[in-house]
Amino acid sequence: MSIYQTHLKNRQTQENKAVELIISLAKLAQQNVNVLFFGERVLLSVVDILAKHNEHGLDIADSLAFITELNVTDTTVDLGQALKLGKKASEFGNGVAIASTDVVLYGFGRIGRILARLLMSGAASDKGLQLKAIVVRPAGDGDLQKRGSLLERDSVHGWFDGSVEIDTENNGMIVNGRFIKVIYASDPSEIDYTAYGLDNVLVIDNTGKWKDEAGLGKHLESKGVKKVLLTAPAKGEIKNIVYGVNHHTIGKDTLVSAASCTTNAITPILKVLHDTYGIANGHMETIHAFTNDQNLVDNYHKSERRGRAAPLNMVMTSTGAASAVAKAIPELKGKLTGSAIRVPTPNVSLAILNLNFEKAVDSTDKLNAFIKAQADSEQWQQQIDYSDSSEAVSTDFVGSQKVAIFDAKATIATDNRATLYVWYDNEMGYSTQVIRVAEVMASNG
């Protein structure tokens, strides 16, 4: 048998085992078991499953044996971590079933549509967060079709992995077999969600229009609303939450902010660094993709510089991300400054952290090894990724569901100082964090 034939036969054997694994995973999904692979959701795809095993040097036969023996319900199991740590299926027990929670997306822009994709990507039998409606401003004829098309096609993230049908008669969309009502309103006070059969609703506000208790609280005055999650930094006493860092403080709060994409990208890494080395002070600069807030061509804008054409200019602007970190890590209050430059790319941004530490970090290699260990840990694997490629560029991270990708090749460290580079998909990575915060809010009743 030739080398080629041997490789082909081995590949076919692996593919057959991947099919068996997919069948087992599908059965677990019916038991409300969420199987992750080093913090990432496992796609029921032969190619994806084999790629994940090859990436981490794991044997698919071991995964199949583990999953076959797993007998649990209503829980999450990280298959990759279990194999890496040598755990047995018998060590895992049943979890607590999470009651289904009606979710309404108030606003359907960049973040709203990505949230919709994430919420609708699971099996129809999935429990937990249930996207039931979208609220947008009143519009003219053909609006439903345009909304559906924008969900289905995306210039940055590509085609939606599923089906989108327009239900004109019921003024909604059927996405992957599930109906989503489209509600037209100019203000939260106009809506009675119970009229649409919705109650105890979790509203995710993507408009950024209301950021304080008085404004965001309008949602709570709408009949049927129980809690509100803002996808922007909040003002006043509303908690700014970065999942993985301070989500345990949410409690029974009815108004919560998921902070900003940049705050979510830098806070987990700042947390692990501060806990180990102590951050004395520092400066954060974000090289940020342009957003819909900017103009396509030079025109009036209420903010300084943002009126200049976004696709043609690097635009210096402000960011509250550095100061917002202190809301998640109070010990860093007053220790960080921040600024931003918007650049002519549509997605994926880069945070540059210039930090002074209380303890010596010694060298670039030691600091990189420390971050690599955090990225591989079960505690931080969903937030922090690690890139060791000298060829990596921004488009490599489009679609990454890790909120921060540490670029090890760019690290500069000596004595008590370091300059670190952190990539982040400011749309997809941030949206995964929003979903996690929403799940905590739903679970807290």
mmCIF file of N, CA and C in Angstrom, residues 262-355:
data_model
loop_
_atom_site.group_PDB
_atom_site.id
_atom_site.type_symbol
_atom_site.label_atom_id
_atom_site.label_comp_id
_atom_site.label_asym_id
_atom_site.label_seq_id
_atom_site.Cartn_x
_atom_site.Cartn_y
_atom_site.Cartn_z
ATOM 1 N N THR A 262 -14.044 47.061 23.106
ATOM 2 C CA THR A 262 -12.649 47.247 23.495
ATOM 3 C C THR A 262 -12.445 46.917 24.970
ATOM 4 N N THR A 263 -13.367 47.342 25.820
ATOM 5 C CA THR A 263 -13.276 47.015 27.245
ATOM 6 C C THR A 263 -13.282 45.509 27.443
ATOM 7 N N ASN A 264 -14.128 44.806 26.705
ATOM 8 C CA ASN A 264 -14.172 43.345 26.809
ATOM 9 C C ASN A 264 -12.886 42.706 26.308
ATOM 10 N N ALA A 265 -12.248 43.315 25.319
ATOM 11 C CA ALA A 265 -11.024 42.736 24.754
ATOM 12 C C ALA A 265 -9.839 42.866 25.700
ATOM 13 N N ILE A 266 -9.731 44.003 26.376
ATOM 14 C CA ILE A 266 -8.529 44.233 27.188
ATOM 15 C C ILE A 266 -8.674 43.820 28.652
ATOM 16 N N THR A 267 -9.907 43.798 29.169
ATOM 17 C CA THR A 267 -10.081 43.555 30.601
ATOM 18 C C THR A 267 -9.641 42.165 31.060
ATOM 19 N N PRO A 268 -9.990 41.067 30.348
ATOM 20 C CA PRO A 268 -9.524 39.751 30.820
ATOM 21 C C PRO A 268 -8.001 39.661 30.900
ATOM 22 N N ILE A 269 -7.299 40.189 29.892
ATOM 23 C CA ILE A 269 -5.833 40.132 29.907
ATOM 24 C C ILE A 269 -5.278 41.030 31.006
ATOM 25 N N LEU A 270 -5.859 42.216 31.177
ATOM 26 C CA LEU A 270 -5.421 43.089 32.269
ATOM 27 C C LEU A 270 -5.661 42.424 33.627
ATOM 28 N N LYS A 271 -6.743 41.687 33.751
ATOM 29 C CA LYS A 271 -7.072 40.999 35.003
ATOM 30 C C LYS A 271 -6.001 39.972 35.368
ATOM 31 N N VAL A 272 -5.639 39.104 34.424
ATOM 32 C CA VAL A 272 -4.655 38.065 34.734
ATOM 33 C C VAL A 272 -3.273 38.675 34.983
ATOM 34 N N LEU A 273 -2.952 39.750 34.259
ATOM 35 C CA LEU A 273 -1.664 40.415 34.470
ATOM 36 C C LEU A 273 -1.613 41.108 35.836
ATOM 37 N N HIS A 274 -2.702 41.785 36.178
ATOM 38 C CA HIS A 274 -2.717 42.502 37.462
ATOM 39 C C HIS A 274 -2.674 41.534 38.633
ATOM 40 N N ASP A 275 -3.397 40.421 38.524
ATOM 41 C CA ASP A 275 -3.418 39.445 39.619
ATOM 42 C C ASP A 275 -2.039 38.848 39.871
ATOM 43 N N THR A 276 -1.211 38.765 38.832
ATOM 44 C CA THR A 276 0.098 38.126 38.972
ATOM 45 C C THR A 276 1.241 39.126 39.158
ATOM 46 N N TYR A 277 1.239 40.194 38.362
ATOM 47 C CA TYR A 277 2.371 41.123 38.385
ATOM 48 C C TYR A 277 2.050 42.468 39.039
ATOM 49 N N GLY A 278 0.761 42.798 39.145
ATOM 50 C CA GLY A 278 0.380 44.098 39.686
ATOM 51 C C GLY A 278 0.643 45.202 38.671
ATOM 52 N N ILE A 279 -0.404 45.823 38.151
ATOM 53 C CA ILE A 279 -0.242 46.905 37.174
ATOM 54 C C ILE A 279 -0.137 48.224 37.932
ATOM 55 N N ALA A 280 1.002 48.887 37.785
ATOM 56 C CA ALA A 280 1.216 50.171 38.455
ATOM 57 C C ALA A 280 0.500 51.289 37.700
ATOM 58 N N ASN A 281 0.655 51.289 36.372
ATOM 59 C CA ASN A 281 -0.016 52.258 35.508
ATOM 60 C C ASN A 281 0.199 51.847 34.057
ATOM 61 N N GLY A 282 -0.466 52.541 33.154
ATOM 62 C CA GLY A 282 -0.290 52.199 31.750
ATOM 63 C C GLY A 282 -1.174 53.009 30.827
ATOM 64 N N HIS A 283 -0.987 52.776 29.546
ATOM 65 C CA HIS A 283 -1.775 53.464 28.516
ATOM 66 C C HIS A 283 -2.248 52.436 27.494
ATOM 67 N N MET A 284 -3.508 52.576 27.085
ATOM 68 C CA MET A 284 -4.094 51.695 26.079
ATOM 69 C C MET A 284 -4.445 52.502 24.833
ATOM 70 N N GLU A 285 -3.985 51.997 23.690
ATOM 71 C CA GLU A 285 -4.332 52.617 22.402
ATOM 72 C C GLU A 285 -5.056 51.571 21.577
ATOM 73 N N THR A 286 -6.238 51.911 21.063
ATOM 74 C CA THR A 286 -6.934 50.967 20.191
ATOM 75 C C THR A 286 -6.907 51.451 18.744
ATOM 76 N N ILE A 287 -6.409 50.587 17.887
ATOM 77 C CA ILE A 287 -6.453 50.826 16.442
ATOM 78 C C ILE A 287 -7.732 50.150 15.983
ATOM 79 N N HIS A 288 -8.786 50.937 15.835
ATOM 80 C CA HIS A 288 -10.138 50.395 15.745
ATOM 81 C C HIS A 288 -10.714 50.485 14.332
ATOM 82 N N ALA A 289 -11.366 49.429 13.913
ATOM 83 C CA ALA A 289 -12.083 49.446 12.633
ATOM 84 C C ALA A 289 -13.132 50.562 12.644
ATOM 85 N N PHE A 290 -13.395 51.148 11.475
ATOM 86 C CA PHE A 290 -14.416 52.196 11.434
ATOM 87 C C PHE A 290 -15.794 51.609 11.715
ATOM 88 N N THR A 291 -16.712 52.451 12.165
ATOM 89 C CA THR A 291 -18.056 51.997 12.515
ATOM 90 C C THR A 291 -19.099 52.859 11.819
ATOM 91 N N ASN A 292 -20.348 52.455 11.974
ATOM 92 C CA ASN A 292 -21.460 53.147 11.326
ATOM 93 C C ASN A 292 -21.650 54.568 11.859
ATOM 94 N N ASP A 293 -21.031 54.858 12.994
ATOM 95 C CA ASP A 293 -21.124 56.198 13.580
ATOM 96 C C ASP A 293 -20.380 57.241 12.736
ATOM 97 N N GLN A 294 -19.431 56.785 11.904
ATOM 98 C CA GLN A 294 -18.643 57.697 11.083
ATOM 99 C C GLN A 294 -19.313 57.926 9.722
ATOM 100 N N ASN A 295 -18.811 58.923 9.000
ATOM 101 C CA ASN A 295 -19.341 59.233 7.672
ATOM 102 C C ASN A 295 -18.554 58.517 6.581
ATOM 103 N N LEU A 296 -19.259 58.116 5.531
ATOM 104 C CA LEU A 296 -18.582 57.510 4.378
ATOM 105 C C LEU A 296 -17.787 58.552 3.607
ATOM 106 N N VAL A 297 -18.340 59.769 3.494
ATOM 107 C CA VAL A 297 -17.657 60.884 2.851
ATOM 108 C C VAL A 297 -17.652 62.060 3.830
ATOM 109 N N ASP A 298 -16.797 63.028 3.575
ATOM 110 C CA ASP A 298 -16.724 64.188 4.461
ATOM 111 C C ASP A 298 -18.081 64.864 4.580
ATOM 112 N N ASN A 299 -18.541 65.017 5.815
ATOM 113 C CA ASN A 299 -19.831 65.664 6.040
ATOM 114 C C ASN A 299 -19.901 66.084 7.504
ATOM 115 N N TYR A 300 -20.931 66.832 7.842
ATOM 116 C CA TYR A 300 -21.085 67.283 9.224
ATOM 117 C C TYR A 300 -21.216 66.099 10.182
ATOM 118 N N HIS A 301 -20.588 66.212 11.328
ATOM 119 C CA HIS A 301 -20.703 65.222 12.400
ATOM 120 C C HIS A 301 -20.567 65.964 13.718
ATOM 121 N N LYS A 302 -21.398 65.605 14.675
ATOM 122 C CA LYS A 302 -21.371 66.304 15.967
ATOM 123 C C LYS A 302 -20.075 66.068 16.732
ATOM 124 N N SER A 303 -19.386 64.956 16.453
ATOM 125 C CA SER A 303 -18.136 64.649 17.141
ATOM 126 C C SER A 303 -16.940 65.169 16.346
ATOM 127 N N GLU A 304 -15.878 65.500 17.047
ATOM 128 C CA GLU A 304 -14.680 65.979 16.385
ATOM 129 C C GLU A 304 -14.061 64.886 15.513
ATOM 130 N N ARG A 305 -13.649 65.251 14.329
ATOM 131 C CA ARG A 305 -12.920 64.422 13.367
ATOM 132 C C ARG A 305 -13.739 63.306 12.730
ATOM 133 N N ARG A 306 -14.793 62.825 13.405
ATOM 134 C CA ARG A 306 -15.529 61.677 12.859
ATOM 135 C C ARG A 306 -16.344 62.027 11.611
ATOM 136 N N GLY A 307 -16.421 63.302 11.282
ATOM 137 C CA GLY A 307 -17.125 63.695 10.072
ATOM 138 C C GLY A 307 -16.337 63.429 8.807
ATOM 139 N N ARG A 308 -15.037 63.172 8.935
ATOM 140 C CA ARG A 308 -14.208 62.916 7.760
ATOM 141 C C ARG A 308 -14.391 61.481 7.270
ATOM 142 N N ALA A 309 -14.199 61.269 5.996
ATOM 143 C CA ALA A 309 -14.512 59.997 5.339
ATOM 144 C C ALA A 309 -13.795 58.807 5.996
ATOM 145 N N ALA A 310 -14.583 57.894 6.550
ATOM 146 C CA ALA A 310 -14.028 56.736 7.266
ATOM 147 C C ALA A 310 -13.201 55.809 6.375
ATOM 148 N N PRO A 311 -13.610 55.566 5.099
ATOM 149 C CA PRO A 311 -12.824 54.631 4.282
ATOM 150 C C PRO A 311 -11.511 55.217 3.769
ATOM 151 N N LEU A 312 -11.281 56.506 4.007
ATOM 152 C CA LEU A 312 -10.107 57.157 3.437
ATOM 153 C C LEU A 312 -9.106 57.655 4.470
ATOM 154 N N ASN A 313 -9.519 57.700 5.734
ATOM 155 C CA ASN A 313 -8.690 58.344 6.740
ATOM 156 C C ASN A 313 -8.445 57.490 7.976
ATOM 157 N N MET A 314 -7.291 57.711 8.592
ATOM 158 C CA MET A 314 -7.105 57.308 9.978
ATOM 159 C C MET A 314 -7.602 58.481 10.810
ATOM 160 N N VAL A 315 -8.509 58.204 11.733
ATOM 161 C CA VAL A 315 -9.186 59.278 12.465
ATOM 162 C C VAL A 315 -8.900 59.146 13.956
ATOM 163 N N MET A 316 -8.215 60.117 14.509
ATOM 164 C CA MET A 316 -7.970 60.115 15.952
ATOM 165 C C MET A 316 -9.256 60.458 16.677
ATOM 166 N N THR A 317 -9.549 59.715 17.730
ATOM 167 C CA THR A 317 -10.783 59.948 18.481
ATOM 168 C C THR A 317 -10.579 59.496 19.920
ATOM 169 N N SER A 318 -11.626 59.535 20.685
ATOM 170 C CA SER A 318 -11.522 59.175 22.096
ATOM 171 C C SER A 318 -12.117 57.800 22.347
ATOM 172 N N THR A 319 -11.764 57.215 23.486
ATOM 173 C CA THR A 319 -12.363 55.962 23.928
ATOM 174 C C THR A 319 -12.448 55.975 25.445
ATOM 175 N N GLY A 320 -13.530 55.453 25.956
ATOM 176 C CA GLY A 320 -13.685 55.345 27.403
ATOM 177 C C GLY A 320 -13.301 53.974 27.915
ATOM 178 N N ALA A 321 -12.714 53.141 27.043
ATOM 179 C CA ALA A 321 -12.434 51.755 27.413
ATOM 180 C C ALA A 321 -11.468 51.639 28.574
ATOM 181 N N ALA A 322 -10.426 52.470 28.586
ATOM 182 C CA ALA A 322 -9.421 52.367 29.653
ATOM 183 C C ALA A 322 -10.029 52.686 31.012
ATOM 184 N N SER A 323 -10.802 53.760 31.087
ATOM 185 C CA SER A 323 -11.432 54.107 32.363
ATOM 186 C C SER A 323 -12.526 53.122 32.726
ATOM 187 N N ALA A 324 -13.191 52.542 31.703
ATOM 188 C CA ALA A 324 -14.264 51.581 31.962
ATOM 189 C C ALA A 324 -13.734 50.291 32.576
ATOM 190 N N VAL A 325 -12.451 49.988 32.347
ATOM 191 C CA VAL A 325 -11.855 48.788 32.936
ATOM 192 C C VAL A 325 -12.011 48.807 34.454
ATOM 193 N N ALA A 326 -11.918 50.001 35.034
ATOM 194 C CA ALA A 326 -11.990 50.125 36.495
ATOM 195 C C ALA A 326 -13.345 49.720 37.050
ATOM 196 N N LYS A 327 -14.386 49.726 36.215
ATOM 197 C CA LYS A 327 -15.704 49.294 36.679
ATOM 198 C C LYS A 327 -15.747 47.779 36.850
ATOM 199 N N ALA A 328 -14.879 47.090 36.109
ATOM 200 C CA ALA A 328 -14.789 45.633 36.252
ATOM 201 C C ALA A 328 -13.662 45.235 37.187
ATOM 202 N N ILE A 329 -12.582 46.044 37.199
ATOM 203 C CA ILE A 329 -11.439 45.794 38.088
ATOM 204 C C ILE A 329 -11.187 47.076 38.875
ATOM 205 N N PRO A 330 -11.877 47.273 39.991
ATOM 206 C CA PRO A 330 -11.784 48.527 40.754
ATOM 207 C C PRO A 330 -10.357 48.913 41.156
ATOM 208 N N GLU A 331 -9.467 47.939 41.328
ATOM 209 C CA GLU A 331 -8.098 48.226 41.753
ATOM 210 C C GLU A 331 -7.331 49.029 40.700
ATOM 211 N N LEU A 332 -7.822 49.046 39.463
ATOM 212 C CA LEU A 332 -7.123 49.757 38.395
ATOM 213 C C LEU A 332 -7.666 51.170 38.165
ATOM 214 N N LYS A 333 -8.550 51.618 39.040
ATOM 215 C CA LYS A 333 -9.121 52.956 38.884
ATOM 216 C C LYS A 333 -8.019 54.012 38.909
ATOM 217 N N GLY A 334 -8.017 54.873 37.886
ATOM 218 C CA GLY A 334 -7.052 55.955 37.791
ATOM 219 C C GLY A 334 -5.672 55.550 37.322
ATOM 220 N N LYS A 335 -5.474 54.272 37.023
ATOM 221 C CA LYS A 335 -4.141 53.797 36.638
ATOM 222 C C LYS A 335 -3.935 53.704 35.125
ATOM 223 N N LEU A 336 -5.028 53.775 34.345
ATOM 224 C CA LEU A 336 -4.913 53.606 32.901
ATOM 225 C C LEU A 336 -5.470 54.811 32.148
ATOM 226 N N THR A 337 -4.793 55.189 31.090
ATOM 227 C CA THR A 337 -5.321 56.181 30.157
ATOM 228 C C THR A 337 -5.580 55.477 28.828
ATOM 229 N N GLY A 338 -6.327 56.127 27.943
ATOM 230 C CA GLY A 338 -6.650 55.475 26.683
ATOM 231 C C GLY A 338 -6.958 56.461 25.573
ATOM 232 N N SER A 339 -6.696 56.054 24.349
ATOM 233 C CA SER A 339 -7.062 56.833 23.175
ATOM 234 C C SER A 339 -7.312 55.867 22.022
ATOM 235 N N ALA A 340 -7.824 56.401 20.912
ATOM 236 C CA ALA A 340 -8.219 55.522 19.817
ATOM 237 C C ALA A 340 -7.927 56.158 18.467
ATOM 238 N N ILE A 341 -7.673 55.303 17.506
ATOM 239 C CA ILE A 341 -7.531 55.731 16.112
ATOM 240 C C ILE A 341 -8.421 54.824 15.271
ATOM 241 N N ARG A 342 -9.403 55.416 14.605
ATOM 242 C CA ARG A 342 -10.242 54.651 13.678
ATOM 243 C C ARG A 342 -9.500 54.533 12.343
ATOM 244 N N VAL A 343 -9.485 53.324 11.787
ATOM 245 C CA VAL A 343 -8.737 53.089 10.543
ATOM 246 C C VAL A 343 -9.653 52.499 9.471
ATOM 247 N N PRO A 344 -9.242 52.600 8.204
ATOM 248 C CA PRO A 344 -10.110 52.178 7.089
ATOM 249 C C PRO A 344 -10.208 50.664 6.885
ATOM 250 N N THR A 345 -10.614 49.943 7.913
ATOM 251 C CA THR A 345 -10.971 48.530 7.779
ATOM 252 C C THR A 345 -12.326 48.338 8.432
ATOM 253 N N PRO A 346 -13.168 47.432 7.917
ATOM 254 C CA PRO A 346 -14.536 47.311 8.412
ATOM 255 C C PRO A 346 -14.703 46.490 9.682
ATOM 256 N N ASN A 347 -13.697 45.702 10.055
ATOM 257 C CA ASN A 347 -13.838 44.845 11.231
ATOM 258 C C ASN A 347 -12.476 44.330 11.658
ATOM 259 N N VAL A 348 -12.369 43.970 12.905
ATOM 260 C CA VAL A 348 -11.180 43.503 13.634
ATOM 261 C C VAL A 348 -10.311 44.703 14.003
ATOM 262 N N SER A 349 -10.096 44.849 15.298
ATOM 263 C CA SER A 349 -9.339 45.962 15.846
ATOM 264 C C SER A 349 -8.141 45.440 16.626
ATOM 265 N N LEU A 350 -7.277 46.362 17.041
ATOM 266 C CA LEU A 350 -6.051 45.990 17.727
ATOM 267 C C LEU A 350 -5.833 46.918 18.911
ATOM 268 N N ALA A 351 -5.728 46.343 20.105
ATOM 269 C CA ALA A 351 -5.441 47.126 21.303
ATOM 270 C C ALA A 351 -3.965 46.985 21.642
ATOM 271 N N ILE A 352 -3.319 48.119 21.890
ATOM 272 C CA ILE A 352 -1.909 48.127 22.272
ATOM 273 C C ILE A 352 -1.836 48.556 23.731
ATOM 274 N N LEU A 353 -1.284 47.697 24.567
ATOM 275 C CA LEU A 353 -1.209 47.950 26.004
ATOM 276 C C LEU A 353 0.234 48.246 26.394
ATOM 277 N N ASN A 354 0.504 49.468 26.824
ATOM 278 C CA ASN A 354 1.814 49.840 27.355
ATOM 279 C C ASN A 354 1.693 49.877 28.875
ATOM 280 N N LEU A 355 2.317 48.925 29.560
ATOM 281 C CA LEU A 355 2.074 48.736 30.992
ATOM 282 C C LEU A 355 3.360 48.759 31.805
#
